[in-house]
Amino acid sequence: MQFMLLFSRQGKLRLQKWYVPLSDKEKKKITRELVQTVLARKPKMCSFLEWRDLKIVYKRYASLYFCCAIEDQDNELITLEIIHRYVELLDKYFGSVCELDIIFNFEKAYFILDEFLLGGEAQETSKKNVLKAIEQADLLQEVSTQSVTSEHLCKCIATPQ
Amino acid sequence: EEAEKRANMPAVSKGDGMRGLAVFISDIRNCKSKEAEIKRINKELANIRSKFKGDKALDGYSKKKYVCKLLFIFLLGHDIDFGHMEAVNLLSSNKYTEKQIGYLFISVLVNSNSELIRLINNAIKNDLSSRNPTFMCLALHCIANVGSREMAEAFAGEIPRILVAGDTMDSVKQSAALCLLRLYKTSPDLVLMGEWTSRVVHLLNDQHMGVVTAAISLITCLSQKNPDEFKTCVSLAVSRLSRIVSSASTDLQDYTYYFVPAPWLSCKLLRLLQCYPPPEDGAVKGRLVECLETILNKAQEPPKSKKVQHSNAKNAILFEAISLIIHYDSEPNLLVRACNQLGQFLQHRETNLRYLALESMCTLASSEFSHEAVKTHIETVINALKTERDVSVRQRAADLLYAMCDRSNAKQIVAEMLSYLETADYSIREEMVLKVAILAEKYAVDYSWYVDTILNLIRIAGDYVSEEVWYRVIQIVINRDDVQGYAAKTVFEALQAPACHENMVKVGGYILGEFGNLIAGDPRSSPLVQFNLLHSKFHLCSVPTRALLLSAYIKFINLFPETKSTIQEVLRSDSQIRNSDVELQQRAVEYLKLSSIASTDVLATVLEEMPPFPERESSILAKLKKKKGPGAVSVNELEEGKREGGELNGGGERGGDSSSTPSPSADLLGLRAGPPVTAAAPSAGSLLVDVFSEAVKQPSPTAFLRLFVCKNNGVLFENQLLQIGIKSEYRQNLGRMYLFYGNKTSVQFVTFTTTVTCPGELQSHILHIHTWNSLEPLIEGGAQVQQVINIECLTDFSDAPLLNIKFRYGGALQNLTLKLPVTINKFFQPTEMASHDFFQRWKQLSLPQQEAQKIFKANHAMDTEVLKAKLLGLGMALLENVDPNPENFVCAGVIQTKAQQVGSLLRLEPNAQAQMYRLTVRSSKDTVSKRLCELLAEQF
């Protein structure tokens, strides 16, 4: 996979992950072009399209579009399920995830993605294992933030399921 | 919607919330305008800057919060030019979340500041050696996300060790494998697997499915580059696959996805196997075939779930298995089964499956085993072309029709594509036009059908008919006299339409100018009617078309003398003879003059029917390949057109014509000199070819040699007495040279003898086998004799053979020794290759002695066309669109000697400003590089 973009129905970019080196300018250009292309497509259309020399695989979940660019030899259907598994992971972690969760906890969305995909390839496809890694990290931070200000502690609401 | 209800307050934050961050994000979301957002951001940036610069040391939490805000601002699309140092500080925090945010910031906002990189690498190094698996993973994720060369230099040695160490945690192994993959992709030269190879391959056997899933991506990438070193992975992959395929849907616990066991790993295993030919070991192969059959069988079983995830995962494996079956292209049974399965998908209610089935069938169509099976689906595919609502699916259907086309169904497919063109999306029309044109030509049995098809193309999609297409129809009509009358009649009819496309006028003008006489017998298409019809379009056309029409008119004067006065009248009118366009004016003036002063015979000779075009590969095919890249055309076509070499990512841009398929000169009459060609062919009339008038002076014998490096024909030597002309031809490692000795005096030469010698070790490098028609010892005054020399190149050489000539002229002995222009480059065989291959080979020839380089001043004007002609004359293939700098030239060729073949690559970089060149030659043999460089440095 060369990159993954999450954007809203209004075309706002919510998450971007690049697995190939590109300049900021190129990234912005690609994002603009793809957001436009994907948003212009009708609901029943196929989830794949050729774009430059890449294949775009996208799927809409509620108000968010998940869009991956893969190479010629990569498998479209399994990429579609990569997207789905990522959504499941977010869902499990946030508890019925919505766009706002990803906006306000964008760093978590990146952390979860890094546990699941690395360098554009599936690293760990077991939902349990990915969540275990993230939960361990959350536990670590709770332990280490015990001593910080009280204001901070009371904001620390989470014990993931 | 829940999202909207919560829109104005911070979402519940998991883990450790950063209140300030949530408030800030909320503020941004509440901004009513872009200006307000920018204002709020600038305020925040000023605040953070002052915190970072302030005297009070920030605690880790605040630092983390501000760094996270900066990251958020950056991800919103704003520039961030500070905060890197604070992020780097976070890396060495012993609090996990602070470290984590630090790494995230660094991963997203890499900065090439070398001081920072040193610090970052230090922090990573500490974490990698911390033995704390969560820290190690964070560090590995960061390396994988950044993937820079600096990181590869620092860590490419360490990571393989971590990957294979016995005490490494599984999660760390997974990250290490993919981290290494990323580094290998950016800096393959720095990632050396060497001693680790076998242990890495054996990760395929690891108990932990996650480790296998991660490691296999690395192994696949490494296998593509070094298939031999990794080939033991094949049998391991087959047995792993076999275990997964035969497992029950619950066996693999959390690696089962919607009742499909390990779909990601299965796909990756099947993908890895596509890096190799079918397994040689019978048992392994049997097991694999069994797996593939099982996968095909499962496709027929009722689904275990109605969820789309179930069918997607299952079909992902199926499609990957089909790709492998197509890759092997050796199991007819599996190929046909695959084709039948895809046939079912063609009518599936899921658009995605129809799309993929069409795509996959395209490759099946090019296999001899499944071509017929694919053809049985023609009606479904045609229906898809007509009824699919999604243009990307229709595009796939059109591609498949193109791929499945053969002589038996060409008429049907072309007709369908033509009718689709009328409503086709603009984005794909040009490509469709090219495809129709190619199919029509390729499968034309009677050429009247071909002519009809192309004229229909112009009628339906004239704007998308490129030059290549209409040039081609003219070439074909000119070369086939059985279709000329029909073509003339058809274009005449087509031109009757009140609004016809300019391309139709071009084709019409050309064809009537050549073959209008074939329909002139019919009073309805008498010469004058034809002329008036053409001329009625004249004023609506662009300048190039008008120029073409003027040429058609002068041809009419020759074909039909009765039109002469009418046409002269037109040419004489101010709008022609005083046209503000120089080209039109010149044509009008010249044609008018030609028609009035030339005798009928001269006119008939000058305006003779065009001779047949040399048969060559269709330039349309080349164009399609250029548009679509190599994957777009079927295997057969690639075989046929191997020399072309498609370029990836060429879509959309219209490059210049490929050198091997020059378009016909725009001047269709051929009255003007042709474009500069490579080695000028000798004119048939004179044996002494005086191509190079500059050579007629008295340069030293070796100077003559220089003139022949890029040319095979010309004057080798000339003085007051004698002229020696030369013509030579080379094939493989053999050459034949014709020498012509002309006596320029009126007195005979007596005892005329010639000897060819190969001095020194040249004897063992070149063998001149045979000298034909041993010369008469006498050359009469004004006469010329011919001698033939056969040459064989045994191994590469630097020196040239010597030609010694002795004769008596008026009693005085003349003794002359010349070098024969046999240079190593004469034995070049051009090699076309794509950019990727070129650079790969270039890298392979990286030993210092394999390269020779010269930087030299230009001796001649730096004219691109002349340079190209010289490089072509050198005998290598001149590769277009390979060098990223279009000013540069790159060439590839193989020198054929009896002993061996020497692959050579060349790059010439002109610097127009400095009037200098840099020439670099790389060959598999050092002496060849050196010699080529010497030879060529004198050429420009």
PDB file of C-alpha atoms in Angstrom, chain B residues 37 143 154 417 459 472 524 700 738 865:
ATOM      1  CA  GLU B  37      -9.332  29.313  11.771  1.00  0.00           C
ATOM      2  CA  ILE B 143      12.062   3.897  11.396  1.00  0.00           C
ATOM      3  CA  ALA B 154      22.126   3.734  11.062  1.00  0.00           C
ATOM      4  CA  MET B 417     -16.789  -0.859 -29.709  1.00  0.00           C
ATOM      5  CA  ARG B 459     -17.113  10.169 -38.267  1.00  0.00           C
ATOM      6  CA  ARG B 472      -1.954   4.537 -40.890  1.00  0.00           C
ATOM      7  CA  ARG B 524     -21.286  11.758 -60.275  1.00  0.00           C
ATOM      8  CA  SER B 700      45.044  12.185 -42.714  1.00  0.00           C
ATOM      9  CA  TYR B 738      32.421  -3.095 -50.414  1.00  0.00           C
ATOM     10  CA  GLU B 865      18.401  15.803 -34.426  1.00  0.00           C
TER      11      GLU B 865
END
